[in-house]
Amino acid sequence: MSASSGGSGGLSTLARRADTSSDGEASACLSLLEDILKTRQLSAVFQPIVAIGEGGILGYEGLIRGPLGGPLHLPADLFRVARANNLAFEVESLCCRVILERYAELSLPGKLFLNVSPMALELTQFDAGVILGFLEKRGIAANKIVFELTEQIHAGRDYALLRGVIARFRGMGFQIAIDDLGEGYSSLRRWSELLPEYIKIDMHFVRGVDASPVKQQFVRSLNDIAHTTGTTIVAEGVETEGELRFLVKAGIACGQGFYFACPDANPSSTLLAAGDTLLDHASWSLPYGAPTPTAHPGQGV
């Protein structure tokens, strides 16, 4: 999940129009972006990725937020302005540092799924000493990091080149995930070319899957391929008990979504009490916007 959608009205609109609006609006967004880079005005939030069979936490996806209440608060707006001003790599690098530092501070269990672009991997593939030194200084092992490649960013890239880049990082201990599988026209080719350790199913195929035979067949087929390739599937956008029940029945390994927990700056390191299961307590976590449950506090809803 490379960027979050939503937000309130006018402030976010300014950023969305930055590359087509007046010079004044574009200049204001650029000035704000430069200030964010200079003063590191970014914060990390984390959403758990759940092993849905037993309710344990596989890890967390690290997400970024800009200044609260500003036009670049949401990552979609932040990166839109960054790309329009040729600052995408600088912004992405800062995002990764902020998320990694916060992940280390919180001592979160499990793996960290870190959104990165193939461009960033290509530009940093020969900086092994710098990358591993940064992690070692913060007590993070490389094998706890999963680079999550977004579907849209690596569309049309040279697969041979990208496989070589990925091989270098795998040699350091990192793992790879492909985000939003099913969103683009060449999803299955990317899977077969890159052979990632994790695949994240686009939330379109998860929303309402319990009531859609077509989506159910799609998810089952992906799970069959995953068993063949040794890939772990993560179903994104789980929001209801019905969706969860189907995923468990279909044998999907992991899930992520508001049903379990919303992105939070201080996420819980556990989801359930000892001996509980997700389906025993199917009502403890509610979709985003519902009243915060009281039986299991601290889940970041």
Coordinates of C-alpha atoms in Angstrom, one line a residue:
M1 CA 0.0 0.0 0.0
S2 CA 2.2 2.8 -1.3
A3 CA 0.0 5.8 -0.5
S4 CA -3.2 6.6 1.4
S5 CA -6.1 8.3 -0.1
G6 CA -8.6 10.6 1.5
G7 CA -8.2 13.9 3.3
S8 CA -10.0 17.1 3.8
G9 CA -10.9 19.5 1.1
G10 CA -8.9 22.6 0.3
L11 CA -5.5 21.9 1.8
S12 CA -5.1 18.6 0.0
T13 CA -6.5 20.1 -3.2
L14 CA -3.7 22.6 -3.4
A15 CA -1.2 19.7 -3.6
R16 CA -3.2 17.7 -6.1
R17 CA -3.3 20.7 -8.5
A18 CA 0.4 21.6 -8.0
D19 CA 1.5 20.4 -11.5
T20 CA -1.4 22.0 -13.4
S21 CA -2.3 25.1 -11.4
S22 CA -0.9 28.6 -11.2
D23 CA 2.8 29.2 -10.7
G24 CA 1.9 30.7 -7.3
E25 CA 0.3 27.5 -6.0
A26 CA 3.1 25.3 -7.4
S27 CA 5.7 27.5 -5.9
A28 CA 4.0 27.3 -2.5
C29 CA 3.9 23.5 -2.6
L30 CA 7.6 23.4 -3.6
S31 CA 8.6 25.8 -0.8
L32 CA 6.7 23.6 1.7
L33 CA 8.3 20.5 0.3
E34 CA 11.8 22.0 0.6
D35 CA 11.1 23.0 4.2
I36 CA 10.0 19.4 4.9
L37 CA 13.2 18.0 3.5
K38 CA 15.3 20.6 5.4
T39 CA 13.7 20.2 8.8
R40 CA 12.6 16.5 8.5
Q41 CA 8.9 17.3 9.1
L42 CA 7.8 13.7 8.4
S43 CA 6.4 11.2 10.8
A44 CA 6.0 7.4 10.6
V45 CA 2.9 5.4 11.3
F46 CA 2.6 1.6 11.2
Q47 CA -0.1 -0.9 10.3
P48 CA 0.2 -4.5 11.4
I49 CA 0.3 -7.4 8.9
V50 CA -1.5 -10.2 10.6
A51 CA -1.0 -14.0 10.3
I52 CA -4.7 -14.5 10.0
G53 CA -4.7 -18.2 10.8
E54 CA -3.5 -17.6 14.4
G55 CA -3.8 -13.9 14.9
G56 CA -0.1 -13.2 15.4
I57 CA 1.7 -10.3 13.8
L58 CA 4.0 -11.0 10.9
G59 CA 5.2 -7.5 10.8
Y60 CA 4.2 -3.9 10.0
E61 CA 4.0 -1.7 6.9
G62 CA 5.7 1.6 7.6
L63 CA 3.8 4.5 6.2
I64 CA 4.7 8.2 6.1
R65 CA 2.8 11.4 7.0
G66 CA 3.7 15.0 6.3
P67 CA 2.9 18.0 8.6
L68 CA -0.5 17.5 10.1
G69 CA -3.2 19.8 8.6
G70 CA -1.0 20.8 5.7
P71 CA -1.4 20.1 2.0
L72 CA 1.4 17.5 2.0
H73 CA 0.2 15.5 4.9
L74 CA -0.9 12.5 2.8
P75 CA 1.8 10.5 1.0
A76 CA 0.0 10.7 -2.3
D77 CA 0.2 14.5 -2.3
L78 CA 3.7 14.5 -0.9
F79 CA 5.1 12.4 -3.7
R80 CA 3.0 14.0 -6.4
V81 CA 4.7 17.3 -5.6
A82 CA 8.1 15.7 -5.2
R83 CA 7.8 14.1 -8.7
A84 CA 6.7 17.3 -10.3
N85 CA 9.9 19.0 -8.9
N86 CA 12.4 16.1 -9.5
L87 CA 12.7 15.5 -5.8
A88 CA 11.2 12.0 -5.6
F89 CA 14.5 10.3 -4.6
E90 CA 15.3 12.8 -1.9
V91 CA 11.8 12.5 -0.4
E92 CA 11.8 8.7 -0.6
S93 CA 15.2 8.5 1.0
L94 CA 14.1 10.7 3.9
C95 CA 10.9 8.7 4.3
C96 CA 12.9 5.5 4.6
R97 CA 15.2 6.9 7.2
V98 CA 12.3 8.3 9.3
I99 CA 10.4 5.0 9.2
L100 CA 13.5 2.9 10.0
E101 CA 14.5 5.1 12.9
R102 CA 11.0 5.0 14.4
Y103 CA 10.7 1.2 13.9
A104 CA 13.9 0.8 15.8
E105 CA 12.8 3.2 18.6
L106 CA 9.5 1.2 19.1
S107 CA 11.3 -2.1 19.0
L108 CA 8.4 -3.5 17.0
P109 CA 8.2 -7.3 16.6
G110 CA 8.4 -9.0 13.2
K111 CA 9.3 -7.6 9.8
L112 CA 9.1 -4.1 8.5
F113 CA 7.5 -3.7 5.1
L114 CA 9.1 -0.6 3.6
N115 CA 7.8 1.1 0.4
V116 CA 10.6 1.7 -2.0
S117 CA 10.8 2.3 -5.8
P118 CA 13.0 0.3 -8.2
M119 CA 14.6 3.6 -9.0
A120 CA 15.8 4.0 -5.3
L121 CA 17.0 0.4 -5.3
E122 CA 19.0 1.0 -8.5
L123 CA 20.6 4.2 -7.2
T124 CA 21.6 2.6 -3.9
Q125 CA 22.5 -1.0 -4.8
F126 CA 26.2 -0.4 -4.6
D127 CA 26.0 1.4 -1.2
A128 CA 25.9 -1.9 0.8
G129 CA 28.2 -0.6 3.5
V130 CA 26.3 2.6 4.1
I131 CA 22.9 0.8 4.1
L132 CA 24.0 -2.0 6.4
G133 CA 25.9 0.4 8.6
F134 CA 22.8 2.5 9.0
L135 CA 20.7 -0.5 10.1
E136 CA 23.4 -2.0 12.3
K137 CA 23.7 1.3 14.2
R138 CA 20.0 1.1 15.0
G139 CA 20.0 -2.6 15.8
I140 CA 18.0 -3.7 12.8
A141 CA 18.9 -6.9 10.9
A142 CA 18.6 -6.8 7.1
N143 CA 16.5 -9.9 7.2
K144 CA 13.8 -8.0 9.0
I145 CA 13.3 -5.6 6.1
V146 CA 11.0 -6.3 3.2
F147 CA 11.2 -3.9 0.3
E148 CA 7.7 -3.4 -1.0
L149 CA 7.7 -2.5 -4.7
T150 CA 4.6 -0.7 -5.9
E151 CA 2.8 -2.0 -9.0
Q152 CA 2.6 1.2 -10.9
I153 CA 6.2 2.4 -10.4
H154 CA 8.0 -0.5 -11.9
A155 CA 5.7 -0.8 -14.9
G156 CA 7.6 -1.1 -18.1
R157 CA 11.0 -1.4 -16.5
D158 CA 13.9 -3.7 -17.7
Y159 CA 13.2 -6.9 -15.8
A160 CA 16.7 -8.2 -16.3
L161 CA 18.1 -5.1 -14.7
L162 CA 15.6 -5.2 -11.9
R163 CA 16.3 -8.8 -11.2
G164 CA 20.0 -8.0 -10.9
V165 CA 19.3 -5.2 -8.4
I166 CA 17.0 -7.4 -6.3
A167 CA 19.6 -10.1 -6.3
R168 CA 22.2 -7.7 -4.8
F169 CA 19.8 -6.7 -2.0
R170 CA 18.8 -10.3 -1.4
G171 CA 22.4 -11.1 -1.0
M172 CA 22.5 -8.6 1.9
G173 CA 19.6 -10.4 3.6
F174 CA 16.6 -8.2 2.4
Q175 CA 13.3 -9.6 1.1
I176 CA 11.0 -8.4 -1.6
A177 CA 7.2 -7.9 -1.8
I178 CA 5.1 -6.7 -4.8
D179 CA 2.3 -4.4 -3.8
D180 CA -1.3 -4.1 -5.2
L181 CA -1.2 -7.3 -7.3
G182 CA -4.1 -7.3 -9.7
E183 CA -4.1 -3.5 -10.1
G184 CA -2.0 -3.4 -13.3
Y185 CA -2.1 -5.2 -16.6
S186 CA 1.1 -7.2 -16.2
S187 CA 0.8 -8.3 -12.5
L188 CA 1.4 -12.0 -13.1
R189 CA 4.4 -11.3 -15.3
R190 CA 6.0 -9.2 -12.5
W191 CA 5.4 -12.1 -10.1
S192 CA 7.0 -14.6 -12.4
E193 CA 9.9 -12.4 -13.3
L194 CA 10.8 -11.2 -9.8
L195 CA 9.7 -14.2 -7.7
P196 CA 9.1 -12.1 -4.5
E197 CA 8.9 -13.5 -1.1
Y198 CA 5.5 -11.7 -0.5
I199 CA 2.6 -10.7 -2.7
K200 CA 0.0 -8.2 -1.6
I201 CA -3.4 -8.6 -3.2
D202 CA -4.9 -5.4 -4.3
M203 CA -7.8 -4.4 -2.0
H204 CA -10.3 -4.4 -4.8
F205 CA -10.3 -8.2 -4.8
V206 CA -10.6 -8.3 -1.0
R207 CA -13.4 -5.9 -0.5
G208 CA -16.6 -7.9 -0.4
V209 CA -14.9 -11.1 -1.4
D210 CA -17.2 -13.1 0.8
A211 CA -20.1 -12.1 -1.4
S212 CA -18.4 -12.3 -4.8
P213 CA -17.8 -15.7 -6.5
V214 CA -15.5 -14.0 -9.1
K215 CA -13.3 -12.4 -6.5
Q216 CA -13.2 -15.7 -4.5
Q217 CA -12.0 -17.5 -7.5
F218 CA -9.3 -14.9 -8.2
V219 CA -8.0 -15.1 -4.6
R220 CA -8.0 -18.9 -4.7
S221 CA -6.1 -18.9 -8.0
L222 CA -3.5 -16.6 -6.6
N223 CA -3.1 -18.7 -3.5
D224 CA -2.5 -21.8 -5.7
I225 CA 0.2 -19.9 -7.6
A226 CA 1.7 -18.8 -4.2
H227 CA 2.0 -22.4 -3.1
T228 CA 3.8 -23.3 -6.3
T229 CA 6.3 -20.4 -6.1
G230 CA 6.8 -20.4 -2.3
T231 CA 5.3 -16.9 -1.9
T232 CA 3.4 -15.6 1.1
I233 CA 0.2 -13.8 0.3
V234 CA -1.0 -10.7 2.1
A235 CA -4.6 -9.7 1.5
E236 CA -4.9 -5.9 1.7
G237 CA -7.9 -3.9 2.7
V238 CA -9.6 -6.4 5.1
E239 CA -12.5 -4.5 6.7
T240 CA -15.2 -6.9 7.7
E241 CA -15.7 -10.2 9.5
G242 CA -17.1 -11.8 6.4
E243 CA -14.0 -11.0 4.4
L244 CA -11.8 -12.4 7.2
R245 CA -13.8 -15.6 7.4
F246 CA -13.5 -16.2 3.7
L247 CA -9.7 -15.6 3.7
V248 CA -9.2 -18.0 6.6
K249 CA -11.3 -20.7 4.8
A250 CA -9.4 -20.1 1.6
G251 CA -6.1 -20.6 3.4
I252 CA -4.7 -17.1 2.8
A253 CA -1.7 -16.6 5.0
C254 CA -1.8 -13.0 6.0
G255 CA -4.1 -9.9 6.0
Q256 CA -3.9 -6.2 6.5
G257 CA -6.6 -3.6 7.0
F258 CA -8.8 -1.5 9.2
Y259 CA -10.5 -4.7 10.5
F260 CA -7.3 -5.4 12.5
A261 CA -5.9 -1.9 13.1
C262 CA -5.5 1.4 11.5
P263 CA -2.1 3.0 10.9
D264 CA -0.8 4.3 14.2
A265 CA 2.3 6.1 15.4
N266 CA 2.4 3.8 18.4
P267 CA 1.0 0.5 17.3
S268 CA 0.3 -2.4 19.6
S269 CA 2.8 -5.2 19.5
T270 CA 0.0 -7.8 20.1
L271 CA -3.5 -8.1 18.7
L272 CA -5.0 -10.8 21.0
A273 CA -4.8 -12.1 24.5
A274 CA -3.1 -15.5 25.0
G275 CA -5.3 -18.4 23.7
D276 CA -7.6 -16.1 21.7
T277 CA -8.1 -16.2 17.9
L278 CA -9.3 -13.7 15.5
L279 CA -12.5 -15.6 14.7
D280 CA -13.3 -16.1 18.4
H281 CA -13.3 -12.3 18.8
A282 CA -14.6 -11.3 15.4
S283 CA -16.2 -8.2 16.7
W284 CA -13.3 -6.7 18.7
S285 CA -12.0 -4.6 15.8
L286 CA -14.3 -2.4 13.8
P287 CA -14.0 -0.8 10.4
Y288 CA -12.5 2.7 10.3
G289 CA -14.8 5.3 11.5
A290 CA -16.7 3.1 14.0
P291 CA -16.5 3.7 17.7
T292 CA -13.2 2.6 19.3
P293 CA -13.5 -0.8 20.9
T294 CA -12.8 -1.0 24.7
A295 CA -12.2 -4.7 25.2
H296 CA -8.7 -4.6 23.6
P297 CA -7.3 -1.0 24.0
G298 CA -4.2 0.3 22.2
Q299 CA -4.7 -1.2 18.8
G300 CA -4.4 2.1 17.0
V301 CA -8.0 2.4 15.8

